[in-house]
Coordinates of C-alpha atoms in Angstrom, one line a residue:
Chain S
X742 CA 125.6 25.1 38.4
X743 CA 121.8 25.3 37.8
X744 CA 120.7 27.7 35.3
X745 CA 117.1 28.0 36.2
X746 CA 118.5 31.2 38.7
X747 CA 118.5 35.0 38.0
X748 CA 121.2 34.7 35.5
X749 CA 122.9 38.1 35.4
X750 CA 121.9 41.3 37.1
X751 CA 122.3 45.3 36.1
X752 CA 121.9 48.4 37.4
X753 CA 121.5 52.1 36.4
X754 CA 121.5 55.0 38.1
X755 CA 120.4 58.5 36.6
X756 CA 122.0 62.0 37.7
X757 CA 121.7 65.3 36.5
X758 CA 123.5 68.6 37.3
X759 CA 121.5 71.1 39.0
X760 CA 123.4 73.9 37.0
X761 CA 122.5 73.1 33.5
X762 CA 119.7 71.8 31.4
X763 CA 119.7 68.1 30.6
X764 CA 121.3 67.2 27.4
X765 CA 118.9 67.3 24.6
X766 CA 117.8 71.1 25.7
X767 CA 121.6 72.0 26.5
X768 CA 124.3 73.9 24.1
X769 CA 127.0 71.9 22.8
X770 CA 129.3 74.4 24.4
X771 CA 127.6 73.7 28.0
X772 CA 127.9 69.9 27.4
X773 CA 131.2 69.4 26.2
X774 CA 132.5 71.7 29.6
X775 CA 130.3 68.9 31.6
X776 CA 132.0 66.3 30.0
X777 CA 135.0 67.8 30.4
X778 CA 134.6 68.7 33.9
X779 CA 133.7 65.0 34.7
X780 CA 136.6 63.1 33.0
X781 CA 138.9 65.7 35.5
X782 CA 137.0 64.2 38.1
X783 CA 137.1 60.5 37.3
X784 CA 140.9 61.1 37.1
X785 CA 141.4 62.5 40.0
X786 CA 142.4 60.8 43.4
X787 CA 140.2 59.0 45.7
X788 CA 138.3 56.0 43.8
X789 CA 139.6 52.6 44.6
X790 CA 140.0 51.6 40.8
X791 CA 140.8 53.3 37.9
X792 CA 138.5 54.8 35.0
X793 CA 139.5 54.4 31.7
X794 CA 137.8 57.2 29.4
X795 CA 137.1 56.5 25.9
X796 CA 137.7 58.5 22.9
X797 CA 133.7 57.5 21.7
X798 CA 134.7 59.3 18.1
X799 CA 138.0 57.1 18.2
X800 CA 136.0 53.8 18.7
X801 CA 135.3 51.4 16.1
X802 CA 131.8 49.9 15.6
X803 CA 132.9 46.8 16.8
X804 CA 134.8 48.0 20.4
X805 CA 131.0 49.8 20.6
X806 CA 129.7 46.7 20.4
X807 CA 131.4 44.7 22.5
X808 CA 131.2 47.4 25.7
X809 CA 127.4 46.8 24.3
X810 CA 127.2 43.4 24.8
X811 CA 129.5 43.4 28.3
X812 CA 126.8 45.3 29.4
X813 CA 128.8 48.0 30.1
X814 CA 127.2 50.2 27.6
X815 CA 123.2 50.9 26.5
X816 CA 122.2 49.9 23.1
X817 CA 120.4 53.4 23.2
X818 CA 123.2 55.2 24.1
X819 CA 125.6 53.4 21.3
X820 CA 123.1 54.6 18.9
X821 CA 122.4 57.8 20.3
X822 CA 124.4 60.7 18.0
X823 CA 124.8 64.0 19.5
X824 CA 127.2 65.9 20.9
X825 CA 129.5 66.2 24.5
X826 CA 128.9 62.4 24.7
X827 CA 131.5 60.7 26.9
X828 CA 132.1 57.4 28.1
X829 CA 134.2 55.8 31.1
X830 CA 134.7 51.9 32.1
X831 CA 135.5 51.7 36.3
X832 CA 138.5 49.1 37.3
X833 CA 138.3 46.1 34.3
X834 CA 134.5 46.3 34.0
X835 CA 132.7 46.4 37.6
X836 CA 131.0 49.6 36.6
X837 CA 130.5 52.3 33.6
X838 CA 129.5 55.7 33.0
X839 CA 127.4 57.3 30.6
X840 CA 127.9 60.6 29.9
X841 CA 125.6 63.5 28.2
X842 CA 123.3 60.2 26.7
X843 CA 119.5 61.4 27.8
X844 CA 120.5 62.7 30.8
X845 CA 123.8 64.1 32.4
X846 CA 125.0 61.1 33.8
X847 CA 124.3 57.3 33.8
X848 CA 126.0 54.8 36.1
X849 CA 125.4 51.2 35.2
X850 CA 127.1 48.1 36.5
X851 CA 126.1 44.5 34.7
X852 CA 127.5 40.9 36.1
X853 CA 126.8 37.7 35.9
X854 CA 124.6 36.0 39.0
X855 CA 122.0 37.4 41.3
X856 CA 124.5 40.5 42.3
X857 CA 121.7 43.4 42.7
X858 CA 122.0 44.3 46.0
X859 CA 126.2 44.2 45.6
X860 CA 125.5 46.3 42.3
X861 CA 123.8 48.8 44.4
X862 CA 126.6 49.0 47.1
X863 CA 129.1 49.6 44.2
X864 CA 127.0 52.3 42.3
X865 CA 125.9 54.4 45.2
X866 CA 129.8 54.6 46.6
X867 CA 131.0 55.7 43.0
X868 CA 127.9 57.9 42.8
X869 CA 128.9 59.7 46.4
X870 CA 131.9 60.5 45.0
X871 CA 130.8 61.7 41.8
X872 CA 128.4 63.8 44.2
X873 CA 131.4 65.5 45.9
X874 CA 132.2 67.3 42.8
X875 CA 128.8 68.1 41.3
X876 CA 126.2 69.3 42.7
X877 CA 123.2 67.1 41.3
X878 CA 119.5 68.4 40.1
X879 CA 117.3 67.0 43.5
X880 CA 114.0 67.8 44.5
X881 CA 112.4 66.5 47.5
X882 CA 109.2 65.9 45.9
X883 CA 110.5 64.3 43.2
X884 CA 113.8 62.7 43.9
X885 CA 116.5 62.7 41.6
X886 CA 115.7 64.7 38.6
X887 CA 115.4 63.3 34.7
X888 CA 115.2 64.7 31.6
X889 CA 112.3 61.6 31.3
X890 CA 110.1 62.4 34.9
X891 CA 108.8 58.9 34.6
X892 CA 112.5 57.9 35.4
X893 CA 112.5 60.9 38.4
X894 CA 112.7 59.7 41.8
X895 CA 115.8 57.0 43.4
X896 CA 117.0 57.3 39.2
X897 CA 117.2 53.7 39.9
X898 CA 116.5 51.3 37.2
X899 CA 117.1 47.8 38.1
X900 CA 117.5 45.1 35.3
X901 CA 117.1 40.9 36.4
X902 CA 118.0 38.4 33.3
X903 CA 116.2 35.2 33.5
X904 CA 116.9 32.1 31.7
X905 CA 113.1 30.9 30.9
X906 CA 113.0 28.3 27.9
X907 CA 110.3 26.1 28.9
X908 CA 108.1 29.1 29.9
X909 CA 108.8 30.4 26.3
X910 CA 108.4 27.0 25.1
X911 CA 104.5 27.0 26.5
X912 CA 103.9 30.2 25.9
X913 CA 103.6 30.9 29.6
X914 CA 105.6 34.3 29.0
X915 CA 103.0 36.5 27.6
X916 CA 100.6 36.0 30.8
X917 CA 103.9 36.6 33.4
X918 CA 104.9 40.0 31.0
X919 CA 101.1 41.0 31.7
X920 CA 101.2 40.0 35.8
X921 CA 104.1 41.9 36.0
X922 CA 103.4 44.9 33.7
X923 CA 100.6 45.5 36.7
X924 CA 102.9 45.8 39.2
X925 CA 105.0 48.2 37.1
X926 CA 108.1 46.2 36.1
X927 CA 108.8 45.6 32.4
X928 CA 109.5 41.8 31.1
X929 CA 111.5 42.1 27.7
X930 CA 113.3 39.8 25.6
X931 CA 117.2 39.4 25.1
X932 CA 118.5 38.8 22.3
X933 CA 115.4 38.9 20.4
X934 CA 114.1 36.0 23.1
X935 CA 116.3 33.5 21.8
X936 CA 116.9 30.5 24.0
X937 CA 113.9 31.8 26.5
X938 CA 116.5 35.2 27.9
X939 CA 114.1 37.7 29.1
X940 CA 114.9 41.0 31.1
X941 CA 112.8 42.2 33.7
X942 CA 113.0 46.0 35.0
X943 CA 111.1 48.6 37.0
X944 CA 109.3 50.9 34.5
X945 CA 109.7 53.8 36.7
X946 CA 111.6 54.7 40.1
X947 CA 109.1 57.0 41.6
X948 CA 107.6 56.5 44.8
X949 CA 110.1 53.7 45.8
X950 CA 113.3 53.4 47.4
X951 CA 116.5 52.0 45.7
X952 CA 116.2 49.1 48.3
X953 CA 112.9 48.8 48.0
X954 CA 112.7 48.3 44.2
X955 CA 115.8 45.5 44.6
X956 CA 113.4 43.6 46.9
X957 CA 110.7 43.5 44.6
X958 CA 112.1 43.1 41.4
X959 CA 114.8 40.2 43.6
X960 CA 111.1 38.6 44.8
X961 CA 109.2 38.7 42.3
X962 CA 112.0 36.8 39.9
X963 CA 112.4 34.6 42.1
X964 CA 109.0 33.0 41.9
X965 CA 109.3 33.1 38.5
X966 CA 112.3 30.9 38.6
X967 CA 110.3 28.7 40.7
X968 CA 107.5 28.5 38.1
X969 CA 110.2 28.0 35.6
X970 CA 112.3 24.9 37.4
X971 CA 108.5 23.4 37.4
X972 CA 107.7 23.6 34.2
X973 CA 111.1 22.0 32.8
X974 CA 110.1 19.0 35.6
X975 CA 106.7 18.7 34.3
X976 CA 107.9 18.7 30.6
X977 CA 110.2 15.9 31.4
X978 CA 107.6 14.4 33.2
X979 CA 104.5 14.7 30.7
X980 CA 107.1 14.5 27.4
X981 CA 109.8 13.1 27.6
X982 CA 110.2 11.6 24.5
X983 CA 110.2 15.2 22.9
X984 CA 112.2 16.9 25.4
X985 CA 114.9 14.0 25.4
X986 CA 114.6 14.5 21.2
X987 CA 115.0 18.5 21.7
X988 CA 117.8 18.1 24.0
X989 CA 119.8 15.6 21.8
X990 CA 119.4 17.9 18.6
X991 CA 120.8 20.5 20.3
X992 CA 123.6 18.6 20.9
X993 CA 124.4 17.1 18.3
X994 CA 123.8 20.1 16.2
X995 CA 126.5 22.5 18.3
X996 CA 128.9 18.9 18.3
X997 CA 128.7 18.6 14.5
X998 CA 127.7 22.5 13.1
X999 CA 130.5 24.3 11.0
X1000 CA 128.3 27.8 10.9
X1001 CA 126.5 28.9 13.7
X1002 CA 124.2 32.2 13.9
X1003 CA 124.5 34.2 17.6
X1004 CA 120.6 33.6 18.0
X1005 CA 120.8 29.5 17.2
X1006 CA 123.9 29.4 19.3
X1007 CA 121.7 30.7 22.0
X1008 CA 119.1 28.4 21.9
X1009 CA 121.3 25.2 21.3
X1010 CA 123.1 26.1 24.6
X1011 CA 119.8 27.6 26.3
X1012 CA 118.8 23.5 25.4
X1013 CA 121.7 21.5 26.5
X1014 CA 121.9 23.6 29.9
X1015 CA 118.6 22.7 30.2
X1016 CA 119.3 19.1 29.8
X1017 CA 122.7 19.5 32.3
X1018 CA 119.9 20.8 34.9
X1019 CA 117.5 17.9 34.3
X1020 CA 120.4 15.3 34.4
X1021 CA 119.8 14.2 30.9
X1022 CA 123.2 15.0 29.7
X1023 CA 126.8 15.5 30.8
X1024 CA 128.5 18.4 29.0
X1025 CA 131.8 18.6 30.8
X1026 CA 132.7 21.8 28.7
X1027 CA 130.1 23.9 30.2
X1028 CA 130.8 23.0 33.7
X1029 CA 133.8 25.9 34.2
X1030 CA 130.9 28.8 33.4
X1031 CA 127.1 29.5 33.0
X1032 CA 125.4 29.3 30.4
X1033 CA 124.8 33.1 30.4
X1034 CA 128.7 34.0 30.2
X1035 CA 128.9 31.0 27.6
X1036 CA 126.3 32.6 25.3
X1037 CA 127.9 36.3 26.2
X1038 CA 130.9 35.5 24.7
X1039 CA 129.3 33.6 21.3
X1040 CA 128.1 37.1 21.0
X1041 CA 129.5 38.8 17.3
X1042 CA 131.7 41.5 18.4
X1043 CA 132.9 39.4 21.7
X1044 CA 134.0 36.8 18.7
X1045 CA 135.5 39.5 16.2
X1046 CA 137.5 41.0 19.1
X1047 CA 138.6 37.6 21.4
X1048 CA 138.9 35.2 18.7
X1049 CA 139.8 37.5 15.3
X1050 CA 141.8 39.6 16.7
X1051 CA 139.7 42.2 15.7
X1052 CA 140.5 41.7 12.2
X1053 CA 136.6 41.3 11.0
X1054 CA 134.9 45.2 10.8
X1055 CA 131.5 43.8 9.6
X1056 CA 129.4 41.5 12.6
X1057 CA 127.3 40.3 10.0
X1058 CA 130.5 38.4 8.3
X1059 CA 130.1 34.5 7.4
X1060 CA 133.6 33.9 9.1
X1061 CA 132.1 34.7 12.6
X1062 CA 129.1 32.1 12.6
X1063 CA 132.0 29.3 11.0
X1064 CA 134.0 30.5 14.2
X1065 CA 131.3 30.3 16.5
X1066 CA 130.9 26.6 15.5
X1067 CA 134.0 26.3 15.8
X1068 CA 133.9 27.2 19.4
X1069 CA 130.8 25.1 20.5
X1070 CA 132.2 22.4 19.0
X1071 CA 135.0 22.6 20.8
X1072 CA 132.4 23.4 24.6
X1073 CA 129.9 20.7 23.6
X1074 CA 133.0 18.0 22.9
X1075 CA 133.2 15.0 25.2
X1076 CA 129.1 15.9 26.2
X1077 CA 126.7 13.5 25.8
X1078 CA 123.1 12.0 27.1
X1079 CA 123.4 10.5 30.4
X1080 CA 121.0 6.9 30.0
Chain T
X710 CA 124.0 43.3 28.2
X711 CA 121.2 45.2 28.6
X712 CA 118.3 44.5 26.5
X713 CA 116.9 47.2 23.5
X714 CA 114.5 49.8 25.6
X715 CA 111.1 49.3 24.8
X716 CA 109.8 52.8 22.6
X717 CA 110.4 55.7 24.6
X718 CA 106.5 56.2 25.4
X719 CA 105.1 59.8 25.2
X720 CA 102.9 61.5 27.8
X721 CA 100.8 62.3 24.9
X722 CA 99.5 58.9 23.3
X723 CA 96.5 60.8 21.8
X724 CA 96.7 58.7 18.4
X725 CA 97.5 55.0 20.2
X726 CA 95.4 55.6 22.8
X727 CA 92.7 52.8 21.6
X728 CA 92.9 49.1 21.5
X729 CA 94.1 48.1 17.9
X730 CA 92.2 45.1 18.2
X731 CA 88.9 46.0 19.3
X732 CA 88.8 50.1 18.2
X733 CA 87.0 50.4 21.6
X734 CA 88.6 50.1 24.5
X735 CA 91.4 52.3 25.7
X736 CA 94.9 50.6 24.9
X737 CA 96.4 50.0 28.3
X738 CA 99.0 47.8 27.1
X739 CA 101.6 47.5 24.6
X740 CA 102.4 44.1 23.1
X741 CA 105.9 43.3 22.0
X742 CA 105.6 40.6 20.0
X743 CA 109.1 38.2 19.0
X744 CA 108.5 35.5 16.3
X745 CA 111.1 34.1 14.3
X746 CA 113.4 37.1 15.7
X747 CA 110.9 39.9 13.9
X748 CA 109.7 42.1 16.6
X749 CA 106.1 44.0 16.4
X750 CA 104.4 46.4 18.6
X751 CA 100.4 46.6 19.2
X752 CA 98.7 48.8 21.7
X753 CA 95.5 46.4 23.7
X754 CA 93.4 46.6 25.7
X755 CA 93.9 44.4 29.1
X756 CA 90.6 42.1 27.3
X757 CA 92.1 41.6 23.8
X758 CA 95.4 41.4 25.5
X759 CA 94.3 38.6 27.5
X760 CA 92.6 36.8 24.5
X761 CA 96.1 37.2 22.9
X762 CA 97.9 35.5 25.5
X763 CA 96.2 32.8 25.9
X764 CA 95.7 31.9 22.3
X765 CA 99.4 32.6 21.6
X766 CA 102.0 29.2 21.5
X767 CA 104.5 31.2 20.1
X768 CA 108.1 30.8 21.8
X769 CA 108.4 34.8 22.3
X770 CA 105.3 37.1 23.1
X771 CA 106.4 39.7 26.0
X772 CA 104.4 42.3 27.1
X773 CA 104.8 45.6 28.4
X774 CA 102.6 48.5 30.0
X775 CA 104.2 51.7 30.5
X776 CA 102.9 53.5 33.8
X777 CA 101.9 56.6 31.7
X778 CA 99.4 53.9 29.2
X779 CA 98.0 52.9 32.8
X780 CA 97.3 56.5 34.1
X781 CA 95.6 57.0 30.6
X782 CA 93.0 54.3 31.7
X783 CA 92.5 55.6 35.0
X784 CA 91.0 58.5 33.5
X785 CA 94.4 60.7 34.7
X786 CA 95.6 62.6 31.6
X787 CA 92.2 63.4 29.9
X788 CA 92.6 62.6 26.8
X789 CA 89.9 61.8 25.5
X790 CA 87.7 64.4 27.7
X791 CA 85.3 66.2 24.9
X792 CA 85.5 69.2 26.9
X793 CA 89.3 69.5 26.6
X794 CA 89.9 72.3 24.4
X795 CA 91.1 71.3 21.0
X796 CA 92.9 75.0 20.8
X797 CA 95.8 75.8 22.7
X798 CA 94.8 76.7 26.1
X799 CA 96.1 79.0 28.7
X800 CA 97.5 75.7 30.4
X801 CA 99.6 75.2 27.0
X802 CA 101.2 78.0 26.8
X803 CA 102.8 77.2 29.9
X804 CA 106.7 77.6 28.5
X805 CA 110.0 77.0 30.9
X806 CA 112.1 80.3 31.1
X807 CA 115.0 78.4 31.3
X808 CA 115.4 76.0 28.9
X809 CA 112.5 77.1 26.3
X810 CA 110.2 73.8 26.9
X811 CA 106.8 74.0 26.3
X812 CA 103.9 71.8 27.6
X813 CA 103.6 71.3 24.0
X814 CA 107.0 70.0 23.7
X815 CA 106.3 68.0 26.6
X816 CA 103.8 66.5 26.0
X817 CA 104.9 66.1 22.7
X818 CA 108.4 64.4 23.3
X819 CA 107.9 63.4 27.2
X820 CA 111.0 65.3 28.2
X821 CA 111.5 67.7 30.3
X822 CA 114.4 70.6 29.8
X823 CA 115.8 71.4 33.2
X824 CA 115.1 71.3 37.3
X825 CA 113.0 74.1 36.7
X826 CA 110.9 72.6 34.5
X827 CA 109.5 70.0 37.3
X828 CA 107.9 73.1 39.3
X829 CA 106.5 75.2 36.0
X830 CA 104.6 71.8 34.6
X831 CA 104.1 70.1 38.2
X832 CA 101.0 70.5 38.0
X833 CA 100.6 68.7 34.5
X834 CA 103.5 65.8 35.6
X835 CA 101.5 65.0 39.3
X836 CA 98.7 64.2 37.1
X837 CA 99.9 62.4 34.2
X838 CA 102.5 60.7 36.7
X839 CA 101.1 60.3 40.7
X840 CA 100.3 57.3 41.9
X841 CA 96.3 56.7 43.0
X842 CA 96.3 57.6 46.2
X843 CA 99.9 58.4 47.6
X844 CA 101.1 61.7 46.8
X845 CA 104.5 61.9 45.1
X846 CA 107.4 61.9 47.2
X847 CA 110.5 60.5 47.1
X848 CA 111.6 58.0 49.8
X849 CA 115.0 56.9 48.2
X850 CA 118.6 58.4 48.6
X851 CA 119.3 62.0 49.4
X852 CA 122.0 63.6 47.8
X853 CA 124.8 64.7 50.9
X854 CA 125.3 67.8 50.4
X855 CA 122.7 68.9 49.8
X856 CA 120.5 72.3 51.0
X857 CA 119.4 71.6 54.5
X858 CA 115.9 72.7 53.8
X859 CA 116.6 69.6 51.3
X860 CA 116.9 67.3 53.8
X861 CA 114.3 68.8 56.3
X862 CA 111.9 68.3 53.8
X863 CA 112.5 64.7 53.1
X864 CA 112.6 64.0 56.4
X865 CA 108.8 65.6 56.9
X866 CA 107.7 64.1 53.8
X867 CA 109.3 60.1 55.3
X868 CA 107.3 61.2 58.8
X869 CA 104.3 61.9 57.6
X870 CA 104.2 59.0 55.2
X871 CA 104.7 57.2 58.9
X872 CA 102.3 59.3 60.8
X873 CA 99.6 58.4 57.8
X874 CA 100.8 54.4 58.4
X875 CA 100.6 54.3 62.1
X876 CA 97.2 56.0 61.9
X877 CA 96.0 53.2 59.9
X878 CA 97.6 50.9 62.1
X879 CA 96.1 52.4 64.9
X880 CA 99.2 52.9 66.9
X881 CA 98.2 56.7 68.1
X882 CA 101.1 56.4 70.5
X883 CA 103.9 56.0 68.7
X884 CA 102.0 58.4 65.7
X885 CA 101.7 61.5 68.4
X886 CA 105.7 60.9 68.9
X887 CA 106.0 61.1 65.0
X888 CA 103.9 64.4 65.3
X889 CA 105.5 66.1 67.7
X890 CA 108.6 65.2 65.0
X891 CA 107.0 66.4 62.7
X892 CA 105.8 70.0 64.2
X893 CA 109.4 70.4 65.6
X894 CA 110.6 69.9 62.2
X895 CA 108.1 72.6 60.7
X896 CA 109.0 75.0 62.5
X897 CA 112.9 74.5 61.8
X898 CA 111.9 74.8 58.4
X899 CA 110.3 77.7 58.6
X900 CA 113.2 79.1 60.2
X901 CA 115.7 78.5 57.5
X902 CA 116.3 81.1 54.9
X903 CA 115.1 80.3 51.6

C-alpha cells in the first residue's frame, strides 16, 4: 500500500439545542437534563447500529486516552472539566457523540484512508435522527449556531491526516501551511509532527456547504500528496546514499531495539514505509495494514489496553516502551533491503 | 486521532495583534513550531513569517492563521483605531437578556452564550467574521423540521446568490427567471405569520 496519500479522515459536526443556553452559560440542572434526554434518544428505536453510552466519571484515564487515540473523542473534550458531559460510541466506533462539550452536541467520525464523503454521509444520517428529537439552534443567515461564532455555519470541521515525511525533512511544511492558511485551512502536527504526520482542517465553517468544505480539503490535500511523492523521488535521485541510510537505520533500530518511545516508533514506521513505497525495502509484517493503522496501535493507551491487559495506569511507564519495541521487532521481522 | 486544537483564539486580540518579531506590522500569522517535540507559539506578520519559513530547515514548522486574525489585518475589527474609545461605549454595554453575556464577555472569551446572542451582537459578529464582499449566509444543510419561514429565507438567500452569479456571467434570461421566483418567495414570506 502506498502511504503517500490521505492516510486518515475525520469529521466533526457541531449542533446545539435551541431552547437552552450553550454549555458554558447554562446551569447544571439544564445540562444534566439535556444529557439524560440525549442518552434516552440514543437508546431509542430507529438507529441502524446501537449506541454505547459511557459514564465518563467511571472511566479510567487509560480508557479515555484510548478513545482519544482512536479518534472517537477529541483531546480538548477529554481534558475539559465540566458538568453534564456525556459520551457515546456508535456501533463498533463508526461514529461517536460528545455531549455538553463546548457545544451541546458534537458528532464525530474518524477512520483510515480517504473517507470524508462517506463520513459526512453517515454523520448526516445520524444528525437527521437526532434532529427528529431535538430542535436545533439554527438561523438562516448564520447557519447552525455554536458557542464559538467562528464555528457557526455548517458546523462541520473536516480533518485530513497526511503522511509527509519528505516535505518535513526538506523544510517545506512551513510554506505549505502558510499557503493553506490563506485559504482558511489549518495545518497542524499530529503526534507533535513525528514521522511527518500532519492534519489539515478547515478553520471556520461559514459561507461554504459541507460538500464544498470536503471538496476543498480533498482537492488541496491531493496536491500536497503529489508534491510529497515528487520530493521523495527527488530525495532518492539526488541523495541516494543518505536516503537509503536513513531508511536502513530505521529498519535496524526497529528490528533490534528493546525500548522505543511512541514518537520514535512513528519515525521508524514512517521511514520504513517510505522505503517500501520507494521500492528500497520489503517489510512483509507491514503488508497487512497501513502505516497509519500500525502507528495508531503503537500509541500508549492502545498498548496498555490491547497488549498489557490494561494493568498499567501510568502511560509514561517504561514497560510500555518495552512492549512497543517487542511489537516492532515482530512487525519488522523478515524485513530487509532490496538490492 | 484528532490533533490537538490550536489555542482557541479570542475575537479581541489586543495584546497579540502586533508581530512579535518586527514589532511594527499587525500579526496575522500564528506560528506553531515543533522542535524536538517541544511546541512554541508566536504571532507574526506575513513578511516575518515568510522569512522564518525560508530560513527553517527543521523537521516540523507549522503555521496557521485564524480567520479572526486575518480580519484584523483587513481592518474589519478596528483594534488599532485611535478614534475607538477606551472607556466602555454604549456598544460595550450591550448584553443578552437570555444568558447575560455582554459584548465585553464576547470580546474577551470569543464565546456567545445562547442563540439570542447572534441577534444581540449581530453587528459586532458581522464585522468580526464576515468575508470581504460576500454577505454572511448559510449555503449548507438546514434542519429538516425547522419552521417553514426558515426554509423560505434560506431558499431566498440561495436564489439571491444565484442571481448575483447569473448577472455577473451576463446570463440575463436565466437571471430573470430566478428574479421572478424570488419575488414569489418574498410574497410568501410576507404572508407567513411571525
